[in-house]
Short mmCIF file of C-alpha atoms in Angstrom, two decimals:
data_model
loop_
_atom_site.label_atom_id
_atom_site.label_comp_id
_atom_site.label_asym_id
_atom_site.label_seq_id
_atom_site.Cartn_x
_atom_site.Cartn_y
_atom_site.Cartn_z
CA MET A 122 12.71 43.51 -35.51
CA ALA A 123 9.13 42.19 -35.38
CA ALA A 124 7.88 40.20 -32.40
CA LYS A 125 7.76 36.47 -33.00
CA ILE A 126 4.36 34.88 -32.37
CA ARG A 127 4.73 31.76 -30.30
CA PRO A 128 2.37 28.77 -30.52
CA SER A 129 1.56 29.06 -26.80
CA TRP A 130 0.20 32.59 -27.39
CA ILE A 131 -2.12 31.29 -30.11
CA LEU A 132 -3.36 28.43 -27.94
CA GLY A 133 -3.89 30.82 -25.02
CA ALA A 134 -5.90 33.24 -27.15
CA GLY A 135 -8.08 30.35 -28.38
CA ALA A 136 -8.69 29.18 -24.82
CA ILE A 137 -9.72 32.68 -23.75
CA ALA A 138 -12.12 32.97 -26.69
CA ALA A 139 -13.68 29.57 -25.90
CA ALA A 140 -14.07 30.46 -22.21
CA ALA A 141 -15.66 33.78 -23.07
CA ALA A 142 -18.24 32.05 -25.27
CA ILE A 143 -19.12 29.51 -22.57
CA LEU A 144 -19.25 31.71 -19.48
CA PRO A 145 -22.39 33.75 -18.73
CA GLY A 146 -22.01 37.32 -19.88
CA GLY A 147 -19.60 36.21 -22.58
CA SER A 148 -20.00 36.79 -26.27
CA ALA A 149 -23.43 35.91 -27.68
CA PRO A 150 -23.96 32.86 -29.86
CA ALA A 151 -23.90 33.27 -33.61
CA SER A 152 -27.72 33.07 -33.77
CA GLY A 153 -27.69 36.52 -32.23
CA GLY A 154 -29.63 38.20 -29.50
CA GLY A 155 -27.07 38.07 -26.73
CA ALA A 156 -29.29 36.35 -24.15
CA VAL A 157 -29.92 32.64 -23.91
CA ALA A 158 -33.50 31.63 -23.10
CA PRO A 159 -33.81 29.70 -19.83
CA VAL A 160 -34.79 26.05 -20.08
CA ALA A 161 -38.05 25.17 -18.34
CA ASN A 162 -37.80 22.45 -15.70
CA GLU A 163 -41.32 21.18 -16.38
CA ILE A 164 -42.87 18.43 -18.43
CA SER A 165 -46.30 19.13 -19.81
CA GLY A 166 -49.08 16.57 -19.80
CA ALA A 167 -50.96 14.47 -17.31
CA PRO A 168 -48.98 12.61 -14.66
CA LEU A 169 -48.42 8.94 -15.26
CA ALA A 170 -50.54 6.62 -13.18
CA GLY A 171 -50.23 2.89 -12.98
CA PRO A 172 -51.98 0.13 -11.10
CA THR A 173 -51.16 0.01 -7.45
CA ALA A 174 -49.99 -3.41 -6.38
CA THR A 175 -48.49 -4.77 -3.23
CA PRO A 176 -44.79 -5.40 -3.63
CA ALA A 177 -43.66 -9.00 -3.88
CA PRO A 178 -41.68 -10.28 -0.90
CA THR A 179 -37.97 -9.95 -1.43
CA ALA A 180 -35.47 -12.74 -1.12
CA GLY A 181 -34.28 -11.27 2.17
CA ALA A 182 -37.78 -11.35 3.66
CA GLN A 183 -38.27 -14.93 2.49
CA THR A 184 -34.95 -15.94 4.05
CA LEU A 185 -35.85 -14.31 7.37
CA ALA A 186 -39.22 -16.08 7.39
CA ARG A 187 -37.54 -19.43 6.69
CA ILE A 188 -35.01 -18.88 9.47
CA ALA A 189 -37.73 -17.87 11.94
CA SER A 190 -39.72 -21.02 11.23
CA ALA A 191 -36.71 -23.36 11.36
CA ALA A 192 -36.03 -25.75 14.22
CA PRO A 193 -33.75 -24.47 16.97
CA VAL A 194 -30.05 -24.93 16.37
CA ALA A 195 -27.66 -26.42 18.89
CA SER A 196 -25.28 -24.06 20.61
CA PRO A 197 -21.67 -23.87 19.38
CA ALA A 198 -20.52 -25.67 22.53
CA GLU A 199 -22.81 -28.61 21.70
CA LEU A 200 -21.59 -28.73 18.10
CA ALA A 201 -17.88 -28.56 18.95
CA GLU A 202 -15.91 -31.76 18.62
CA PRO A 203 -13.90 -32.87 21.64
CA ALA A 204 -10.31 -31.75 21.60
CA PRO A 205 -7.82 -34.46 20.62
CA ALA A 206 -5.50 -35.81 23.27
CA PRO A 207 -2.26 -33.87 23.45
CA VAL A 208 0.62 -35.41 21.55
CA ALA A 209 3.55 -36.37 23.71
CA THR A 210 6.77 -34.75 22.57
CA GLY A 211 10.29 -34.69 23.82
CA GLU A 212 10.94 -36.62 27.03
CA ALA A 213 7.23 -37.29 27.60
CA ALA A 214 7.09 -39.46 24.46
CA LEU A 215 9.69 -41.79 25.93
CA ALA A 216 8.37 -41.85 29.48
CA GLY A 217 8.56 -45.37 30.92
CA GLN A 218 10.43 -46.73 27.88
CA VAL A 219 13.96 -45.54 28.60
CA ASP A 220 16.20 -46.48 31.48
CA LEU A 221 18.32 -43.37 32.01
CA SER A 222 20.77 -45.30 34.20
CA LYS A 223 21.99 -47.08 31.03
CA MET A 224 23.06 -43.90 29.14
CA GLU A 225 26.44 -44.12 27.41
CA LEU A 226 28.67 -41.25 26.35
CA VAL A 227 29.34 -41.50 22.61
CA GLY A 228 31.58 -38.72 21.33
CA ASP A 229 30.03 -35.44 22.43
CA HIS A 230 26.53 -36.77 23.23
CA TYR A 231 24.74 -39.49 25.20
CA GLU A 232 22.83 -42.46 23.74
CA VAL A 233 20.27 -44.81 25.30
CA ALA A 234 19.03 -48.02 23.76
CA LEU A 235 15.26 -48.21 23.20
CA PRO A 236 13.37 -51.30 24.34
CA ASP A 237 12.35 -52.28 20.78
CA GLY A 238 15.95 -52.17 19.56
#
């Protein structure tokens, strides 16, 4: 019985062949020779030269100059608004308006008549 060739074996063999062609020391390119010429890291010709100019001030520098020349700013304590008066809640809201001696038991709680009815 002959061995069955599986698709994974074919894909694996193709991957090995591709890796061998890419890696140094692998099979030579079809153009022949076996060695790849190194690429020079140089550019021939005269260096580029342009006019030398002073850089324009950036927006950040302009902002800093504007802030430095501005009038002094008041401190946060001077700018803060006064705190509002505390709101009376609970018994304090009714202080002086309710006569507790006139409380009446109604069911399971007490009631007191307010002065305005």
